[in-house]
Structures are given as C-alpha cells and as structure tokens.
mmCIF file of C-alpha atoms in Angstrom:
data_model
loop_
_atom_site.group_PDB
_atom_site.id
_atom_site.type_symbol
_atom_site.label_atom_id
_atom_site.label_comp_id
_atom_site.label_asym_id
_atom_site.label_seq_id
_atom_site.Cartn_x
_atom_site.Cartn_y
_atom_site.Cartn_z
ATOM 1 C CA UNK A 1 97.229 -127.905 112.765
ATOM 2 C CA UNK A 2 96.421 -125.806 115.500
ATOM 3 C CA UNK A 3 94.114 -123.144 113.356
ATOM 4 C CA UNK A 4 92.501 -125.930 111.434
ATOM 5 C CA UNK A 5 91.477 -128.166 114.636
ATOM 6 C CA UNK A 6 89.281 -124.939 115.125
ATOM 7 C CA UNK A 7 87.472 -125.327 111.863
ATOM 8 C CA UNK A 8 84.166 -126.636 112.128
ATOM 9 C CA UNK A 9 84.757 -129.370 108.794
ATOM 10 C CA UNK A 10 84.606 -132.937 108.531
ATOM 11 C CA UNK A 11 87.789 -134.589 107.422
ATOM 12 C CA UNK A 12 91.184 -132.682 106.592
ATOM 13 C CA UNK A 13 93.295 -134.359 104.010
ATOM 14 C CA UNK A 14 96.861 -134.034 103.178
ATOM 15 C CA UNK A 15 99.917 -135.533 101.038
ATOM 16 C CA UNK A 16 103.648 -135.696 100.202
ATOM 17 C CA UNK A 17 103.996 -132.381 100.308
ATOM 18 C CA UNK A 18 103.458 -132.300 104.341
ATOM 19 C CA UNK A 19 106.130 -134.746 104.849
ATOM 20 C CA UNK A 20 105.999 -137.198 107.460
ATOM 21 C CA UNK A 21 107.068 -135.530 110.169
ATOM 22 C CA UNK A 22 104.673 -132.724 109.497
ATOM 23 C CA UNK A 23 101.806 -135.479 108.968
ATOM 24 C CA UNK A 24 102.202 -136.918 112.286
ATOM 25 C CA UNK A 25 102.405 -133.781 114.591
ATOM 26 C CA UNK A 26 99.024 -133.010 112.435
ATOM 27 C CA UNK A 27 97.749 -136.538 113.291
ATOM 28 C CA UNK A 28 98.379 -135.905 116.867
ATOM 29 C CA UNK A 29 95.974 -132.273 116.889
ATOM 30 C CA UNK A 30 94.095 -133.680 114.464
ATOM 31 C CA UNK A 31 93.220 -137.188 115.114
ATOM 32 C CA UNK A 32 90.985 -139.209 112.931
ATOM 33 C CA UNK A 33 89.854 -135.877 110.905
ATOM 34 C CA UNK A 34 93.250 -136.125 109.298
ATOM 35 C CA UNK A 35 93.723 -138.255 106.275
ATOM 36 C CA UNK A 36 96.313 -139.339 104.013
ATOM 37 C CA UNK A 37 95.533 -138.687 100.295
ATOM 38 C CA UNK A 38 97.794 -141.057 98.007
ATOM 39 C CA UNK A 39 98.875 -140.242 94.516
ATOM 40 C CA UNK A 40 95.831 -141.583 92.239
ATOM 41 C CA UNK A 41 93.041 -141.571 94.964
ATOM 42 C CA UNK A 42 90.181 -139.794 94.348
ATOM 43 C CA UNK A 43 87.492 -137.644 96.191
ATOM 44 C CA UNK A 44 84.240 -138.128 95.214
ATOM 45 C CA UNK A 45 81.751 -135.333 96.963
#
C-alpha cells in the first residue's frame, strides 16, 4: 500500500483475494482511492 500511495492514478481497486485484514490496512494508506470490487461488478473505462 505503501508503493502504490506513490502512484500518481486515480482509484485502486481490490477483492477477495486481499482479505480483509489486508483491505483495511490498504484503506488506511489509501483512503478513498481504494475500492472494493465485488464478484459481478464491472468497470466500464
């Protein structure tokens, strides 16, 4: 979380695989730039 709070990118998304531990010491580096992708969402760019 560290490295990618350097990145200069928008929003950073992650899933089950990151666990929830691992998901909330991101959220706490990474604040709002951190989301939660679900199984079935979609990204649309």
């Amino acid at each position: 979380a560290d490295e990618l709070s350097g990145l200069r990118t928008g929003s950073i998304y992650t899933c089950h695989n990151t666990g929830r531990k691992g998901y909330e010491t991101m959220k706490d580096i990474l604040g709002d730039r951190l989301q939660y992708l679900r199984a079935g969402e979609e990204l649309n760019f």
